[in-house]
Amino acid sequence: MTVLVRPKALGDYKARDFRMLIDGQWVAGAEGRTIERVAPGHGVVVSRYQSATKPDAERAIAAARRAFDEGPWPRMTASERSLILLRAADMIAARADELAFLDAIESGKPINQAKGELAGAVDIWRYGAALARDLSGESYNTLGDGTLGVVLREAIGVVSIITPWNFPFLIVSQKLPFALAAGCTTVVKPSELTSGSTLVLGEILEAAGVPAGVVNIIVGTGPEAGAPLTSHPDVDMVSFTGSTGVGRLTMANAAQTLKKVSLELGGKNPQIVFPDANLDEFADAAVFGAYFNAGECCNAGSRLILHRDIAEEVTARIASLSAKVKVGDPLDPETQVGAIITPQHLEKIAGYVSSAAGEGATVSHGGAALDLGMGQFMAPTILSAVRPEMAVAREEVFGPVLSVLTFETTEEAIRIANSIDYGLSAGVWSRDFDTCLTIGRRVRAGTIWTNTFMDGASELPFGGYRQSGLGRELGRHAVEDYTETKTLNMHIGQRTHWWMPR
């Protein structure tokens, strides 16, 4: 039985009205339309945004272009940019409660989770500030007396940053500070469902000293506001996080002008568990990995691949822990699983569960939507007797649904783990070092956790194989992703030959 935390009314809270940030000005959309955001956990309007269309996107791109070609930001010293980013990090920390509240009411995530994400975001901004001063090129004084080679790193230019609704502030923080550290200018489009905290970030960056036009923020739908950001010839790079399907469209649009694309997309992440694992620790990690952010997480550990000898016992342990998970009001500090982002998405999640049951899977826990009187919620769900060919085992459900598969040999476990189109992350649980290393080397995913799940740090790169994306975010090379390399091949002394001078 699921523990319910029934939502309370928001009381005197009044919906907040936001404008877009273009060229240092907070402006209305060209067509005067607005978007209202209904809180998924409370069922009332909590935010109103100006709805951008193509003319607004083009104004924002033009502002970013001018700021890059003519403005001071790319020409500042790295230390100057770093100080501004550090100031921004401090201001984010000072407004963390406000930002977390916006993310909680707009996305439905639990408030304590949102506060944890804000703390992580502050660390990322500080890390990006440090990397600004570490960016460097190369020199080659080894090419003979007549040549000196120097490789420069330069900011790539105007970057479109498009972010999803599931981690509104955290994901923009995995991109924007590194683009700014490199000296780029940007147009940011958060999801129209969860734009509030990103717009407040615009206020923070202005106050921190980022010049006008360097960060422009527009809100709108993908077709109207997002598409121009991916195809416009004045945009030099697109950094997108979202679904694999929209990632394909982004790449196709960017191909029109052959711009650089960085994509962080979907995942269907396995946890492979051997009989010698610490099963108590694993059960806790399995519940966390499946239900964190209501499973609306590309990194969710949504596939358990359990050794057949322990599958029944482990599934029972996980079901017992799942029954203790507190589901409900995102603003209650006790809540562990909040609301589902939209009614349509809740219907999609329930459809996966229904289809899996129809194909022979067993609903071992949960399996249905929850009626808490307002908003939309899904019970933490475990599906056992899942076969690798089922849709629920291959496709990203993006909800609190855990699929249990079984294996007998290491080779079979690896084959099941690698049998899908995604490759974002994976976990392996065993006390045997050889087993963990074998899985870590042979499972094709961007991150492999051993005897833990969904840990991370600003220093560790994040990204996926195959249809989980292109490129990496975070890590010591994160700023380099927003640069181009330029070779300076300098001749020294008299040049006497036209053919391969030496």
Short mmCIF file of C-alpha atoms in Angstrom, two decimals:
data_model
loop_
_atom_site.label_atom_id
_atom_site.label_comp_id
_atom_site.label_asym_id
_atom_site.label_seq_id
_atom_site.Cartn_x
_atom_site.Cartn_y
_atom_site.Cartn_z
CA MET A 1 0.00 0.00 0.00
CA THR A 2 1.37 3.43 -0.98
CA VAL A 3 1.81 6.12 1.71
CA LEU A 4 -0.14 9.20 0.58
CA VAL A 5 0.59 12.85 1.38
CA ARG A 6 -2.50 14.71 0.24
CA PRO A 7 -1.88 18.09 -1.39
CA LYS A 8 -2.85 21.21 0.52
CA ALA A 9 -4.25 24.31 -1.16
CA LEU A 10 -1.67 26.96 -2.06
CA GLY A 11 -3.51 29.49 0.09
CA ASP A 12 -2.78 33.11 -0.77
CA TYR A 13 -0.20 32.33 -3.46
CA LYS A 14 -0.84 34.39 -6.58
CA ALA A 15 0.23 33.29 -10.04
CA ARG A 16 3.45 34.99 -11.04
CA ASP A 17 3.70 36.88 -14.34
CA PHE A 18 6.96 36.65 -16.29
CA ARG A 19 8.32 38.44 -19.34
CA MET A 20 11.07 37.34 -21.72
CA LEU A 21 14.64 38.63 -21.60
CA ILE A 22 15.92 39.89 -24.94
CA ASP A 23 18.95 42.17 -25.32
CA GLY A 24 18.86 43.21 -21.68
CA GLN A 25 15.16 44.12 -21.73
CA TRP A 26 12.21 42.31 -20.18
CA VAL A 27 9.69 42.28 -23.01
CA ALA A 28 6.34 40.91 -24.12
CA GLY A 29 6.01 38.52 -27.04
CA ALA A 30 5.49 39.92 -30.53
CA GLU A 31 2.00 38.47 -30.74
CA GLY A 32 0.98 39.26 -27.16
CA ARG A 33 0.03 35.67 -26.35
CA THR A 34 0.57 34.08 -22.95
CA ILE A 35 1.05 30.60 -21.53
CA GLU A 36 -0.51 29.62 -18.20
CA ARG A 37 1.15 26.91 -16.14
CA VAL A 38 -1.11 24.77 -13.97
CA ALA A 39 0.71 23.21 -11.03
CA PRO A 40 0.66 19.42 -11.54
CA GLY A 41 0.41 18.79 -7.81
CA HIS A 42 -2.22 21.40 -6.99
CA GLY A 43 -4.31 21.94 -10.11
CA VAL A 44 -4.19 25.74 -10.09
CA VAL A 45 -2.44 28.33 -12.27
CA VAL A 46 0.89 29.29 -10.72
CA SER A 47 2.74 31.04 -13.58
CA ARG A 48 2.03 33.04 -16.71
CA TYR A 49 4.61 33.51 -19.46
CA GLN A 50 4.85 35.58 -22.58
CA SER A 51 4.61 33.10 -25.45
CA ALA A 52 7.41 33.53 -27.97
CA THR A 53 7.03 32.94 -31.69
CA LYS A 54 9.50 33.04 -34.56
CA PRO A 55 9.92 36.86 -34.55
CA ASP A 56 10.82 36.77 -30.85
CA ALA A 57 13.34 33.98 -31.43
CA GLU A 58 14.89 35.96 -34.27
CA ARG A 59 15.15 39.09 -32.08
CA ALA A 60 16.88 37.06 -29.40
CA ILE A 61 19.29 35.48 -31.89
CA ALA A 62 20.10 38.91 -33.35
CA ALA A 63 20.84 40.25 -29.87
CA ALA A 64 23.13 37.32 -29.09
CA ARG A 65 24.86 37.74 -32.45
CA ARG A 66 25.57 41.44 -31.82
CA ALA A 67 26.75 40.70 -28.31
CA PHE A 68 29.21 38.15 -29.64
CA ASP A 69 30.44 40.08 -32.68
CA GLU A 70 30.60 43.53 -31.09
CA GLY A 71 30.16 43.24 -27.33
CA PRO A 72 32.64 42.93 -24.48
CA TRP A 73 31.86 39.41 -23.22
CA PRO A 74 34.03 37.35 -25.62
CA ARG A 75 36.82 39.92 -25.24
CA MET A 76 36.96 39.93 -21.46
CA THR A 77 39.76 38.12 -19.70
CA ALA A 78 38.93 34.70 -18.37
CA SER A 79 39.37 36.00 -14.84
CA GLU A 80 36.76 38.72 -15.45
CA ARG A 81 34.22 36.21 -16.73
CA SER A 82 35.06 33.86 -13.87
CA LEU A 83 34.39 36.53 -11.25
CA ILE A 84 30.97 37.26 -12.76
CA LEU A 85 30.08 33.56 -12.77
CA LEU A 86 31.18 33.24 -9.14
CA ARG A 87 29.02 36.23 -8.25
CA ALA A 88 26.09 34.59 -10.04
CA ALA A 89 26.66 31.37 -8.08
CA ASP A 90 26.48 33.27 -4.81
CA MET A 91 23.26 34.98 -5.91
CA ILE A 92 21.74 31.63 -6.92
CA ALA A 93 22.58 30.31 -3.46
CA ALA A 94 20.97 33.36 -1.85
CA ARG A 95 17.73 32.80 -3.80
CA ALA A 96 17.78 29.00 -3.65
CA ASP A 97 14.54 28.68 -1.66
CA GLU A 98 12.67 30.86 -4.17
CA LEU A 99 14.07 28.93 -7.13
CA ALA A 100 13.34 25.55 -5.52
CA PHE A 101 9.76 26.60 -4.79
CA LEU A 102 9.22 27.57 -8.45
CA ASP A 103 10.63 24.25 -9.67
CA ALA A 104 8.49 22.31 -7.18
CA ILE A 105 5.16 23.93 -8.03
CA GLU A 106 5.77 23.99 -11.80
CA SER A 107 7.26 20.51 -12.24
CA GLY A 108 5.61 18.68 -9.34
CA LYS A 109 8.92 17.51 -7.86
CA PRO A 110 9.23 17.28 -4.03
CA ILE A 111 10.46 20.50 -2.47
CA ASN A 112 13.38 18.86 -0.67
CA GLN A 113 14.54 17.31 -3.92
CA ALA A 114 14.32 20.72 -5.61
CA LYS A 115 16.47 22.24 -2.85
CA GLY A 116 19.04 19.49 -3.35
CA GLU A 117 19.14 20.22 -7.06
CA LEU A 118 19.72 23.92 -6.36
CA ALA A 119 22.68 23.07 -4.16
CA GLY A 120 24.10 20.95 -6.97
CA ALA A 121 23.52 23.75 -9.46
CA VAL A 122 25.43 26.24 -7.32
CA ASP A 123 28.39 23.86 -7.29
CA ILE A 124 28.24 23.55 -11.09
CA TRP A 125 28.28 27.33 -11.56
CA ARG A 126 31.33 27.57 -9.32
CA TYR A 127 33.01 24.75 -11.20
CA GLY A 128 32.28 26.46 -14.53
CA ALA A 129 33.82 29.65 -13.16
CA ALA A 130 36.99 27.75 -12.28
CA LEU A 131 37.18 26.13 -15.73
CA ALA A 132 36.95 29.55 -17.41
CA ARG A 133 40.50 30.24 -16.22
CA ASP A 134 41.76 26.78 -17.19
CA LEU A 135 40.86 27.01 -20.89
CA SER A 136 44.02 26.93 -22.99
CA GLY A 137 45.43 25.92 -26.35
CA GLU A 138 48.64 24.23 -27.47
CA SER A 139 52.00 25.18 -28.91
CA TYR A 140 54.38 23.18 -31.13
CA ASN A 141 57.99 24.30 -31.05
CA THR A 142 59.00 21.00 -32.61
CA LEU A 143 58.37 21.68 -36.29
CA GLY A 144 61.84 22.84 -37.27
CA ASP A 145 63.63 26.17 -37.23
CA GLY A 146 61.29 27.68 -39.82
CA THR A 147 57.91 26.97 -38.19
CA LEU A 148 56.09 27.65 -34.95
CA GLY A 149 52.63 26.13 -34.51
CA VAL A 150 50.04 27.46 -32.08
CA VAL A 151 46.55 26.01 -31.56
CA LEU A 152 44.04 28.51 -30.16
CA ARG A 153 40.70 27.80 -28.51
CA GLU A 154 38.04 30.36 -29.32
CA ALA A 155 34.42 30.64 -28.22
CA ILE A 156 32.23 28.99 -30.85
CA GLY A 157 29.83 31.94 -31.00
CA VAL A 158 26.07 32.05 -30.47
CA VAL A 159 24.68 28.99 -28.66
CA SER A 160 21.02 27.98 -28.49
CA ILE A 161 20.31 26.18 -25.21
CA ILE A 162 17.05 24.22 -25.06
CA THR A 163 16.14 22.56 -21.76
CA PRO A 164 13.37 20.17 -20.59
CA TRP A 165 10.80 20.29 -17.82
CA ASN A 166 12.01 17.55 -15.51
CA PHE A 167 15.04 19.36 -14.00
CA PRO A 168 14.39 23.01 -14.87
CA PHE A 169 17.23 24.73 -13.04
CA LEU A 170 19.72 21.88 -12.81
CA ILE A 171 19.90 21.16 -16.53
CA VAL A 172 20.28 24.78 -17.63
CA SER A 173 23.11 24.88 -15.08
CA GLN A 174 24.79 21.94 -16.80
CA LYS A 175 25.06 24.02 -19.97
CA LEU A 176 24.92 27.80 -19.51
CA PRO A 177 27.87 28.43 -17.15
CA PHE A 178 30.23 26.52 -19.43
CA ALA A 179 29.06 28.35 -22.55
CA LEU A 180 29.51 31.66 -20.73
CA ALA A 181 32.90 30.61 -19.36
CA ALA A 182 34.09 30.01 -22.93
CA GLY A 183 32.96 33.50 -23.97
CA CYS A 184 29.86 32.49 -25.94
CA THR A 185 26.58 34.36 -26.10
CA THR A 186 23.31 32.49 -25.78
CA VAL A 187 19.60 32.17 -26.37
CA VAL A 188 17.97 29.95 -23.75
CA LYS A 189 14.56 28.33 -24.21
CA PRO A 190 13.34 26.41 -21.17
CA SER A 191 10.31 24.18 -21.38
CA GLU A 192 7.09 26.17 -21.50
CA LEU A 193 5.90 24.00 -18.59
CA THR A 194 8.69 24.99 -16.18
CA SER A 195 10.22 28.31 -17.21
CA GLY A 196 9.98 30.24 -13.95
CA SER A 197 13.34 29.44 -12.38
CA THR A 198 15.22 30.01 -15.65
CA LEU A 199 13.66 33.48 -15.98
CA VAL A 200 14.68 34.28 -12.41
CA LEU A 201 18.18 33.13 -13.40
CA GLY A 202 18.07 35.87 -16.05
CA GLU A 203 17.51 38.42 -13.28
CA ILE A 204 20.42 36.98 -11.35
CA LEU A 205 22.81 37.10 -14.31
CA GLU A 206 21.90 40.71 -15.03
CA ALA A 207 22.59 41.63 -11.41
CA ALA A 208 25.87 39.68 -11.47
CA GLY A 209 27.15 41.80 -14.36
CA VAL A 210 26.54 39.74 -17.49
CA PRO A 211 26.21 42.32 -20.31
CA ALA A 212 23.01 42.83 -22.27
CA GLY A 213 22.48 40.34 -25.10
CA VAL A 214 24.82 37.70 -23.71
CA VAL A 215 21.98 35.70 -22.15
CA ASN A 216 18.57 35.96 -23.80
CA ILE A 217 15.66 33.87 -22.48
CA ILE A 218 12.48 33.16 -24.41
CA VAL A 219 9.53 30.93 -23.55
CA GLY A 220 7.37 29.09 -26.06
CA THR A 221 6.56 25.81 -27.72
CA GLY A 222 9.07 23.79 -29.69
CA PRO A 223 7.55 24.41 -33.14
CA GLU A 224 7.10 28.16 -32.62
CA ALA A 225 10.06 29.19 -30.46
CA GLY A 226 12.42 26.21 -30.43
CA ALA A 227 12.66 25.38 -34.13
CA PRO A 228 14.15 28.77 -35.15
CA LEU A 229 16.85 28.33 -32.51
CA THR A 230 17.98 25.09 -34.14
CA SER A 231 17.98 26.17 -37.79
CA HIS A 232 18.86 29.87 -37.88
CA PRO A 233 22.14 30.58 -39.71
CA ASP A 234 23.32 33.03 -37.03
CA VAL A 235 23.33 30.27 -34.41
CA ASP A 236 26.67 28.45 -34.24
CA MET A 237 25.77 25.63 -31.86
CA VAL A 238 22.73 23.95 -30.32
CA SER A 239 22.79 22.31 -26.90
CA PHE A 240 19.59 20.32 -26.35
CA THR A 241 18.32 18.07 -23.58
CA GLY A 242 15.05 16.23 -24.06
CA SER A 243 13.50 13.22 -25.72
CA THR A 244 15.29 11.20 -28.38
CA GLY A 245 12.52 11.96 -30.89
CA VAL A 246 12.88 15.73 -30.51
CA GLY A 247 16.65 15.29 -30.50
CA ARG A 248 16.41 13.80 -34.00
CA LEU A 249 14.38 16.81 -35.17
CA THR A 250 16.93 19.14 -33.59
CA MET A 251 19.77 17.44 -35.45
CA ALA A 252 17.85 17.55 -38.73
CA ASN A 253 17.16 21.27 -38.32
CA ALA A 254 20.76 22.00 -37.38
CA ALA A 255 21.98 20.08 -40.45
CA GLN A 256 20.54 22.81 -42.67
CA THR A 257 23.45 25.04 -41.66
CA LEU A 258 25.82 22.33 -40.41
CA LYS A 259 26.03 23.79 -36.92
CA LYS A 260 27.51 21.92 -33.99
CA VAL A 261 24.99 19.92 -31.93
CA SER A 262 25.22 18.56 -28.39
CA LEU A 263 22.38 16.24 -27.40
CA GLU A 264 21.53 14.68 -24.03
CA LEU A 265 18.58 12.42 -24.71
CA GLY A 266 16.67 9.47 -23.32
CA GLY A 267 17.72 6.43 -21.36
CA LYS A 268 16.49 2.99 -20.36
CA ASN A 269 19.05 2.29 -17.72
CA PRO A 270 19.74 -1.22 -16.34
CA GLN A 271 20.90 -2.27 -12.92
CA ILE A 272 22.51 -5.72 -13.10
CA VAL A 273 22.47 -7.58 -9.79
CA PHE A 274 24.47 -10.71 -8.91
CA PRO A 275 23.75 -13.07 -5.97
CA ASP A 276 26.79 -11.91 -3.99
CA ALA A 277 25.66 -8.26 -3.90
CA ASN A 278 24.64 -6.47 -0.72
CA LEU A 279 20.92 -6.87 -1.38
CA ASP A 280 19.75 -4.48 1.33
CA GLU A 281 21.82 -1.65 -0.13
CA PHE A 282 20.74 -2.56 -3.63
CA ALA A 283 17.03 -2.59 -2.74
CA ASP A 284 17.33 0.93 -1.36
CA ALA A 285 19.16 2.10 -4.50
CA ALA A 286 16.63 0.38 -6.75
CA VAL A 287 13.72 2.22 -5.13
CA PHE A 288 15.59 5.52 -5.30
CA GLY A 289 16.70 4.95 -8.90
CA ALA A 290 13.21 4.07 -10.08
CA TYR A 291 11.12 6.67 -8.25
CA PHE A 292 13.44 9.69 -7.96
CA ASN A 293 11.71 12.64 -9.60
CA ALA A 294 8.68 10.36 -10.08
CA GLY A 295 10.74 8.42 -12.61
CA GLU A 296 10.67 11.45 -14.92
CA CYS A 297 14.42 11.21 -15.29
CA CYS A 298 16.57 10.14 -18.23
CA ASN A 299 18.91 8.46 -15.75
CA ALA A 300 16.19 6.48 -13.97
CA GLY A 301 17.15 2.91 -13.12
CA SER A 302 14.00 1.62 -14.77
CA ARG A 303 15.32 -1.86 -15.76
CA LEU A 304 16.37 -4.32 -13.10
CA ILE A 305 18.28 -7.27 -14.52
CA LEU A 306 18.36 -9.72 -11.60
CA HIS A 307 20.11 -13.05 -11.38
CA ARG A 308 17.43 -15.72 -11.52
CA ASP A 309 18.49 -17.21 -8.15
CA ILE A 310 17.66 -14.00 -6.26
CA ALA A 311 14.96 -12.43 -8.45
CA GLU A 312 11.96 -13.44 -6.34
CA GLU A 313 13.58 -12.43 -3.04
CA VAL A 314 14.86 -9.08 -4.36
CA THR A 315 11.55 -8.18 -5.99
CA ALA A 316 9.79 -8.82 -2.67
CA ARG A 317 12.28 -6.56 -0.84
CA ILE A 318 11.79 -3.78 -3.35
CA ALA A 319 8.01 -4.09 -3.17
CA SER A 320 8.19 -3.83 0.63
CA LEU A 321 10.27 -0.65 0.41
CA SER A 322 8.07 0.75 -2.35
CA ALA A 323 5.07 0.51 -0.04
CA LYS A 324 6.80 2.93 2.33
CA VAL A 325 7.49 5.60 -0.30
CA LYS A 326 5.52 8.78 0.42
CA VAL A 327 3.66 10.09 -2.63
CA GLY A 328 1.82 13.37 -2.81
CA ASP A 329 2.04 17.11 -2.15
CA PRO A 330 5.26 18.44 -3.74
CA LEU A 331 5.49 21.17 -1.09
CA ASP A 332 5.38 18.80 1.87
CA PRO A 333 8.92 18.08 3.17
CA GLU A 334 7.92 14.45 3.83
CA THR A 335 7.06 13.77 0.17
CA GLN A 336 9.44 11.52 -1.77
CA VAL A 337 7.50 11.18 -5.05
CA GLY A 338 5.60 14.19 -6.32
CA ALA A 339 3.18 14.83 -9.15
CA ILE A 340 3.31 13.77 -12.80
CA ILE A 341 3.99 16.69 -15.13
CA THR A 342 0.69 16.65 -17.11
CA PRO A 343 -2.49 14.60 -17.26
CA GLN A 344 -1.51 13.46 -20.76
CA HIS A 345 1.81 12.13 -19.50
CA LEU A 346 0.10 10.29 -16.66
CA GLU A 347 -2.14 8.61 -19.22
CA LYS A 348 0.93 7.58 -21.23
CA ILE A 349 2.58 6.01 -18.16
CA ALA A 350 -0.58 4.11 -17.26
CA GLY A 351 -0.79 2.91 -20.85
CA TYR A 352 2.66 1.31 -20.64
CA VAL A 353 1.67 -0.51 -17.46
CA SER A 354 -1.58 -1.74 -18.97
CA SER A 355 0.14 -2.93 -22.15
CA ALA A 356 2.83 -4.79 -20.20
CA ALA A 357 0.20 -6.56 -18.09
CA GLY A 358 -1.61 -7.52 -21.27
CA GLU A 359 1.60 -9.05 -22.62
CA GLY A 360 2.10 -11.22 -19.55
CA ALA A 361 3.98 -9.06 -17.06
CA THR A 362 2.92 -9.21 -13.43
CA VAL A 363 2.07 -6.04 -11.49
CA SER A 364 3.92 -6.76 -8.26
CA HIS A 365 3.24 -3.36 -6.73
CA GLY A 366 1.20 -0.26 -7.59
CA GLY A 367 0.16 -0.08 -11.19
CA ALA A 368 -2.45 2.69 -11.17
CA ALA A 369 -2.94 6.43 -10.96
CA LEU A 370 -3.74 7.90 -7.53
CA ASP A 371 -6.64 10.24 -6.80
CA LEU A 372 -5.46 12.69 -4.11
CA GLY A 373 -8.18 15.26 -4.68
CA MET A 374 -6.08 17.60 -6.83
CA GLY A 375 -3.25 17.28 -9.33
CA GLN A 376 -2.11 14.03 -10.96
CA PHE A 377 -0.10 11.25 -9.31
CA MET A 378 1.08 7.73 -10.13
CA ALA A 379 1.66 4.95 -7.65
CA PRO A 380 5.21 3.56 -7.54
CA THR A 381 4.94 0.49 -9.73
CA ILE A 382 6.87 -2.76 -10.12
CA LEU A 383 6.37 -5.02 -13.13
CA SER A 384 7.92 -8.49 -12.82
CA ALA A 385 8.13 -11.33 -15.36
CA VAL A 386 9.06 -8.71 -17.97
CA ARG A 387 10.66 -10.04 -21.15
CA PRO A 388 13.38 -8.12 -23.04
CA GLU A 389 11.22 -7.72 -26.16
CA MET A 390 8.36 -5.93 -24.33
CA ALA A 391 7.91 -2.21 -24.97
CA VAL A 392 8.13 -1.47 -21.24
CA ALA A 393 11.61 -3.05 -21.23
CA ARG A 394 12.84 -1.17 -24.31
CA GLU A 395 11.16 2.25 -24.34
CA GLU A 396 11.48 5.18 -21.97
CA VAL A 397 8.33 5.24 -19.82
CA PHE A 398 9.44 8.37 -17.93
CA GLY A 399 7.40 7.53 -14.87
CA PRO A 400 7.73 5.63 -11.56
CA VAL A 401 7.63 2.22 -13.22
CA LEU A 402 10.23 -0.47 -12.59
CA SER A 403 10.62 -3.45 -14.95
CA VAL A 404 12.17 -6.65 -13.56
CA LEU A 405 14.01 -8.99 -15.94
CA THR A 406 16.18 -12.00 -15.09
CA PHE A 407 19.44 -13.59 -16.28
CA GLU A 408 21.51 -16.68 -15.56
CA THR A 409 25.00 -15.87 -16.92
CA THR A 410 27.12 -12.74 -17.13
CA GLU A 411 27.03 -12.94 -20.90
CA GLU A 412 23.23 -13.01 -20.87
CA ALA A 413 23.10 -9.99 -18.53
CA ILE A 414 25.38 -7.99 -20.81
CA ARG A 415 23.37 -9.00 -23.87
CA ILE A 416 20.10 -7.86 -22.27
CA ALA A 417 21.65 -4.59 -21.08
CA ASN A 418 22.97 -3.80 -24.57
CA SER A 419 19.90 -4.99 -26.48
CA ILE A 420 18.15 -1.60 -26.66
CA ASP A 421 18.77 1.64 -28.55
CA TYR A 422 19.81 3.66 -25.48
CA GLY A 423 23.09 3.82 -23.61
CA LEU A 424 22.99 6.58 -21.01
CA SER A 425 23.89 4.82 -17.77
CA ALA A 426 23.93 1.46 -16.00
CA GLY A 427 24.63 -0.06 -12.61
CA VAL A 428 26.26 -3.30 -11.51
CA TRP A 429 25.99 -4.83 -8.04
CA SER A 430 28.48 -7.44 -6.89
CA ARG A 431 31.17 -7.82 -4.25
CA ASP A 432 33.46 -9.33 -6.90
CA PHE A 433 35.77 -6.76 -8.49
CA ASP A 434 36.23 -8.79 -11.68
CA THR A 435 32.48 -8.99 -12.20
CA CYS A 436 32.01 -5.26 -11.74
CA LEU A 437 34.91 -4.43 -14.05
CA THR A 438 33.70 -6.85 -16.73
CA ILE A 439 30.23 -5.28 -16.72
CA GLY A 440 31.70 -1.78 -16.59
CA ARG A 441 33.87 -2.37 -19.65
CA ARG A 442 31.32 -4.22 -21.77
CA VAL A 443 28.00 -2.48 -21.15
CA ARG A 444 27.71 0.36 -23.65
CA ALA A 445 26.68 3.38 -21.62
CA GLY A 446 28.14 6.76 -20.75
CA THR A 447 28.16 6.18 -16.98
CA ILE A 448 28.54 2.88 -15.11
CA TRP A 449 27.88 2.83 -11.37
CA THR A 450 29.26 0.01 -9.26
CA ASN A 451 27.47 -0.80 -6.01
CA THR A 452 25.65 2.52 -6.09
CA PHE A 453 23.29 4.35 -8.42
CA MET A 454 22.74 7.90 -9.63
CA ASP A 455 25.67 9.45 -7.79
CA GLY A 456 27.43 12.30 -9.55
CA ALA A 457 29.75 15.28 -9.31
CA SER A 458 30.51 18.37 -11.36
CA GLU A 459 33.90 16.89 -12.23
CA LEU A 460 32.46 13.77 -13.89
CA PRO A 461 31.32 13.89 -17.55
CA PHE A 462 27.72 13.02 -18.30
CA GLY A 463 26.23 11.82 -21.59
CA GLY A 464 25.30 8.72 -23.50
CA TYR A 465 25.99 6.22 -26.26
CA ARG A 466 23.80 5.61 -29.30
CA GLN A 467 20.35 7.22 -29.11
CA SER A 468 21.04 8.62 -25.66
CA GLY A 469 22.85 11.53 -27.25
CA LEU A 470 25.98 13.14 -28.62
CA GLY A 471 28.74 14.77 -26.61
CA ARG A 472 29.25 15.14 -22.87
CA GLU A 473 28.32 17.70 -20.25
CA LEU A 474 30.18 18.52 -17.02
CA GLY A 475 33.75 17.39 -16.38
CA ARG A 476 36.99 19.25 -16.95
CA HIS A 477 36.46 19.48 -20.72
CA ALA A 478 32.93 20.96 -20.48
CA VAL A 479 34.02 24.46 -21.50
CA GLU A 480 35.91 23.08 -24.50
CA ASP A 481 32.62 21.82 -25.95
CA TYR A 482 31.68 25.46 -26.55
CA THR A 483 34.86 26.31 -28.46
CA GLU A 484 36.44 25.93 -31.86
CA THR A 485 40.15 25.25 -32.39
CA LYS A 486 42.18 27.45 -34.70
CA THR A 487 45.66 26.62 -35.97
CA LEU A 488 48.23 29.40 -36.36
CA ASN A 489 51.03 28.05 -38.57
CA MET A 490 53.74 30.72 -38.41
CA HIS A 491 56.78 30.78 -40.68
CA ILE A 492 60.03 32.10 -39.28
CA GLY A 493 62.75 33.64 -41.47
CA GLN A 494 63.05 33.60 -45.25
CA ARG A 495 60.72 31.30 -47.16
CA THR A 496 62.54 29.86 -50.17
CA HIS A 497 60.41 26.95 -51.44
CA TRP A 498 56.81 26.78 -52.62
CA TRP A 499 56.54 23.00 -52.22
CA MET A 500 56.53 21.66 -48.63
CA PRO A 501 59.04 24.11 -47.18
CA ARG A 502 61.32 22.71 -44.50
#
